[in-house]
């Protein structure tokens, strides 16, 4: 009798809540679509529009932690840095064991030049052995060590960032590791990592700029010019062309080149 009662209840409930079930499905699909659109815009650097998509998704489901993290990251990019960090801290406190949240917070603290907080949150992210994106936490931690002048620790940590990335090596990981080698006077190893970064990410202009800078710091000026000539053929946009022309001119005139920024 109990099973018959349950079946009857389900059938009646199905008639009553059919529209509710459809509404739930539509809600899930809408959130997924907004998340995908937001991520696409974020990765393209259109942070204002990405934030609009994540805000819409957040209104539909404010308890969705993934959307909340993406929203906080977008807030940071549009200049709302304090709110972004405060929001992400609240999310991490609620989730307690979310490695993705702590890794994202470590990244924001690095961007905000709060290097010690970046390191401590990276450590929280790395406590979970099953976390699939350890390379991100190691990257912001290693980069923070570099900024604090702890070069040996930076080198050790950035090596772990490269080693723990199961997929194709990230350009940022390689370039930051190259920077650590360079700061320790290990020019050959610095150039090796810079060359690998350019090889792995040949569509990234920054990888060419970084390799040229390592060659410049190694007093190999003609080779640095050749890298810029190679980049001139590959990158035809006005911004890249202007950087190439300016830096080739500086190399020819023995003028100092500023250190390129490595985007994590």
Coordinates of C-alpha atoms in Angstrom, one line a residue:
X1 CA 0.0 0.0 0.0
X2 CA 2.9 2.3 0.8
X3 CA 4.3 2.1 -2.7
X4 CA 0.9 2.7 -4.3
X5 CA 0.5 5.8 -2.1
X6 CA 3.9 7.1 -3.2
X7 CA 3.2 6.5 -6.8
X8 CA -0.2 8.2 -6.6
X9 CA 1.4 11.2 -4.8
X10 CA 4.1 11.5 -7.5
X11 CA 1.5 11.4 -10.3
X12 CA -0.6 14.1 -8.6
X13 CA 2.4 16.1 -7.8
X14 CA 3.5 15.8 -11.4
X15 CA 0.3 17.3 -12.6
X16 CA 0.6 20.2 -10.1
X17 CA 4.3 21.0 -10.4
X18 CA 5.0 20.3 -14.0
X19 CA 5.4 24.0 -14.8
X20 CA 7.6 24.3 -11.7
X21 CA 9.9 21.5 -13.0
X22 CA 10.1 23.2 -16.5
X23 CA 10.8 26.5 -14.8
X24 CA 13.7 24.8 -12.8
X25 CA 15.1 23.3 -16.1
X26 CA 14.9 26.7 -17.8
X27 CA 16.6 28.3 -14.8
X28 CA 19.5 25.9 -15.0
X29 CA 19.9 26.4 -18.8
X30 CA 19.7 30.2 -18.4
X31 CA 22.4 30.2 -15.7
X32 CA 24.6 27.9 -17.8
X33 CA 24.2 30.1 -20.9
X34 CA 25.0 33.3 -18.9
X35 CA 28.0 31.6 -17.4
X36 CA 29.4 30.6 -20.8
X37 CA 28.7 34.0 -22.3
X38 CA 30.3 35.7 -19.3
X39 CA 33.4 33.5 -19.4
X40 CA 33.8 34.1 -23.1
X41 CA 33.7 37.9 -22.6
X42 CA 36.0 37.7 -19.6
X43 CA 38.6 35.7 -21.6
X44 CA 38.3 38.3 -24.4
X45 CA 39.0 41.1 -21.9
X46 CA 35.4 42.5 -22.1
X47 CA 35.1 42.6 -18.3
X48 CA 32.2 45.1 -18.2
X49 CA 29.9 42.9 -20.3
X50 CA 31.2 39.7 -18.5
X51 CA 30.1 41.3 -15.2
X52 CA 26.7 42.0 -16.7
X53 CA 26.2 38.3 -17.5
X54 CA 27.5 37.2 -14.1
X55 CA 25.3 39.7 -12.3
X56 CA 22.2 38.4 -14.2
X57 CA 23.2 34.8 -13.3
X58 CA 23.8 35.8 -9.7
X59 CA 20.3 37.3 -9.4
X60 CA 18.8 34.1 -10.6
X61 CA 20.9 31.9 -8.3
X62 CA 22.7 33.9 -5.6
X63 CA 23.8 30.7 -3.9
X64 CA 25.8 29.5 -7.0
X65 CA 29.4 29.7 -5.7
X66 CA 30.9 29.3 -9.2
X67 CA 29.0 32.3 -10.5
X68 CA 29.8 34.3 -7.4
X69 CA 33.6 33.6 -7.9
X70 CA 33.4 34.7 -11.6
X71 CA 31.5 37.7 -10.6
X72 CA 34.1 38.7 -8.0
X73 CA 36.9 38.3 -10.5
X74 CA 35.0 40.5 -13.0
X75 CA 34.4 43.1 -10.3
X76 CA 38.2 43.3 -9.7
X77 CA 38.9 43.8 -13.4
X78 CA 36.4 46.7 -13.7
X79 CA 38.1 48.5 -10.8
X80 CA 35.9 47.5 -7.9
X81 CA 38.9 45.8 -6.2
X82 CA 37.9 46.2 -2.6
X83 CA 34.4 44.9 -3.2
X84 CA 35.8 42.0 -5.3
X85 CA 38.2 40.9 -2.5
X86 CA 35.6 41.4 0.2
X87 CA 33.0 39.3 -1.8
X88 CA 35.5 36.6 -2.5
X89 CA 36.5 36.4 1.2
X90 CA 32.9 35.9 2.2
X91 CA 32.4 33.2 -0.4
X92 CA 35.6 31.4 0.7
X93 CA 34.5 31.7 4.4
X94 CA 31.1 30.1 3.5
X95 CA 32.6 27.3 1.4
X96 CA 35.5 26.7 3.9
X97 CA 37.2 24.0 1.8
X98 CA 36.9 25.4 -1.7
X99 CA 40.4 25.3 -3.3
X100 CA 39.1 27.1 -6.4
X101 CA 37.9 30.0 -4.2
X102 CA 41.2 30.3 -2.2
X103 CA 43.2 30.1 -5.5
X104 CA 41.1 32.9 -7.0
X105 CA 41.5 35.0 -3.8
X106 CA 45.3 34.3 -3.9
X107 CA 45.3 35.6 -7.5
X108 CA 43.4 38.8 -6.5
X109 CA 45.7 39.5 -3.6
X110 CA 48.7 39.2 -5.9
X111 CA 47.1 41.6 -8.3
X112 CA 46.4 43.9 -5.4
X113 CA 50.1 43.7 -4.3
X114 CA 49.1 42.0 -1.0
X115 CA 51.7 39.3 -1.5
X116 CA 51.7 37.7 2.0
X117 CA 47.9 37.3 1.8
X118 CA 48.4 35.8 -1.7
X119 CA 50.8 33.2 -0.4
X120 CA 48.6 32.2 2.6
X121 CA 45.5 31.8 0.4
X122 CA 47.5 29.8 -2.1
X123 CA 48.5 27.5 0.7
X124 CA 44.9 27.0 1.7
X125 CA 44.1 26.1 -1.9
X126 CA 47.0 23.6 -2.0
X127 CA 45.8 21.7 1.1
X128 CA 43.4 19.7 -1.1
X129 CA 45.4 17.0 -2.8
X130 CA 42.6 16.4 -5.3
X131 CA 42.5 20.0 -6.5
X132 CA 43.0 20.0 -10.3
X133 CA 44.4 23.5 -10.7
X134 CA 47.3 23.5 -8.3
X135 CA 49.5 25.2 -11.0
X136 CA 47.4 28.4 -10.5
X137 CA 47.9 28.5 -6.8
X138 CA 51.6 27.8 -7.2
X139 CA 51.9 30.5 -9.8
X140 CA 50.4 33.3 -7.7
X141 CA 52.4 32.0 -4.7
X142 CA 55.7 31.9 -6.6
X143 CA 55.1 35.3 -8.2
X144 CA 54.4 36.7 -4.7
X145 CA 57.7 35.3 -3.4
X146 CA 59.5 37.0 -6.3
X147 CA 57.9 40.3 -5.5
X148 CA 59.0 39.9 -1.8
X149 CA 62.6 39.2 -2.9
X150 CA 62.5 35.6 -1.9
X151 CA 64.0 34.3 -5.1
X152 CA 65.0 30.8 -4.1
X153 CA 61.5 30.1 -2.7
X154 CA 60.0 31.6 -5.8
X155 CA 62.1 29.3 -8.1
X156 CA 61.1 26.2 -6.1
X157 CA 57.4 27.2 -6.1
X158 CA 57.3 28.1 -9.8
X159 CA 58.9 24.8 -10.7
X160 CA 56.0 23.1 -9.0
X161 CA 53.6 25.3 -11.0
X162 CA 55.1 24.0 -14.2
X163 CA 55.3 20.4 -13.0
X164 CA 51.7 20.3 -11.6
X165 CA 50.1 21.4 -14.9
X166 CA 48.8 18.2 -16.5
X167 CA 48.0 19.9 -19.8
X168 CA 50.0 22.1 -22.1
X169 CA 52.3 24.3 -20.1
X170 CA 51.0 27.8 -19.5
X171 CA 53.0 30.7 -20.9
X172 CA 52.6 32.6 -17.6
X173 CA 54.1 29.7 -15.7
X174 CA 57.1 29.4 -18.0
X175 CA 57.7 33.1 -18.2
X176 CA 57.5 33.6 -14.5
X177 CA 59.9 30.7 -13.9
X178 CA 62.2 32.3 -16.5
X179 CA 62.0 35.5 -14.5
X180 CA 63.0 33.7 -11.3
X181 CA 66.0 32.1 -13.1
X182 CA 67.0 35.5 -14.4
X183 CA 66.9 37.2 -11.0
X184 CA 69.2 34.5 -9.7
X185 CA 71.7 35.1 -12.6
X186 CA 70.9 31.8 -14.3
X187 CA 70.7 33.3 -17.8
X188 CA 70.9 30.0 -19.8
X189 CA 68.0 28.5 -17.8
X190 CA 66.0 31.8 -18.0
X191 CA 66.4 31.8 -21.8
X192 CA 65.4 28.1 -22.0
X193 CA 62.1 28.7 -20.2
X194 CA 61.5 31.9 -22.2
X195 CA 62.0 30.0 -25.5
X196 CA 59.6 27.2 -24.3
X197 CA 57.0 29.8 -23.5
X198 CA 57.2 31.3 -27.0
X199 CA 57.1 27.8 -28.5
X200 CA 54.1 26.7 -26.5
X201 CA 52.2 30.0 -27.0
X202 CA 53.4 31.3 -30.4
X203 CA 50.1 33.3 -30.8
X204 CA 50.9 35.4 -27.7
X205 CA 52.7 38.6 -28.3
X206 CA 53.9 38.9 -24.7
X207 CA 55.9 35.6 -25.1
X208 CA 58.0 37.2 -27.9
X209 CA 58.5 40.4 -25.8
X210 CA 59.6 38.3 -22.8
X211 CA 62.1 36.2 -24.8
X212 CA 63.5 39.4 -26.4
X213 CA 63.9 40.9 -22.9
X214 CA 65.8 37.8 -21.6
X215 CA 68.1 38.0 -24.6
X216 CA 68.6 41.8 -23.9
X217 CA 69.5 41.1 -20.3
X218 CA 71.9 38.4 -21.5
X219 CA 73.6 41.1 -23.7
X220 CA 72.5 39.3 -26.8
X221 CA 71.1 42.4 -28.5
X222 CA 71.1 41.3 -32.1
X223 CA 69.2 38.1 -31.2
X224 CA 66.7 40.2 -29.3
X225 CA 66.2 42.3 -32.4
X226 CA 65.6 39.2 -34.5
X227 CA 62.9 38.1 -32.1
X228 CA 61.2 41.4 -32.6
X229 CA 61.5 41.1 -36.4
X230 CA 59.9 37.7 -36.2
X231 CA 57.1 39.2 -34.1
X232 CA 56.6 42.0 -36.6
X233 CA 55.6 39.5 -39.3
X234 CA 53.3 37.6 -37.0
X235 CA 51.5 40.5 -35.2
X236 CA 50.2 43.2 -37.5
X237 CA 48.0 45.2 -35.1
X238 CA 49.1 48.8 -34.5
X239 CA 49.8 48.4 -30.8
X240 CA 52.2 45.5 -31.3
X241 CA 53.9 47.2 -34.2
X242 CA 54.5 50.3 -32.1
X243 CA 56.1 48.3 -29.3
X244 CA 58.3 46.4 -31.8
X245 CA 59.5 49.6 -33.5
X246 CA 60.2 51.3 -30.2
X247 CA 62.1 48.4 -28.7
X248 CA 64.2 47.7 -31.8
X249 CA 65.1 51.4 -31.8
X250 CA 66.2 51.2 -28.1
X251 CA 68.2 48.0 -28.7
X252 CA 70.0 49.6 -31.6
X253 CA 70.8 52.8 -29.6
X254 CA 71.8 50.8 -26.5
X255 CA 68.9 52.4 -24.5
X256 CA 67.5 50.6 -21.5
X257 CA 64.4 48.4 -22.0
X258 CA 61.9 48.3 -19.2
X259 CA 60.9 44.9 -17.7
X260 CA 57.8 43.5 -19.5
X261 CA 54.8 42.7 -17.3
X262 CA 53.9 39.0 -17.1
X263 CA 50.1 38.5 -16.8
X264 CA 49.2 35.6 -14.5

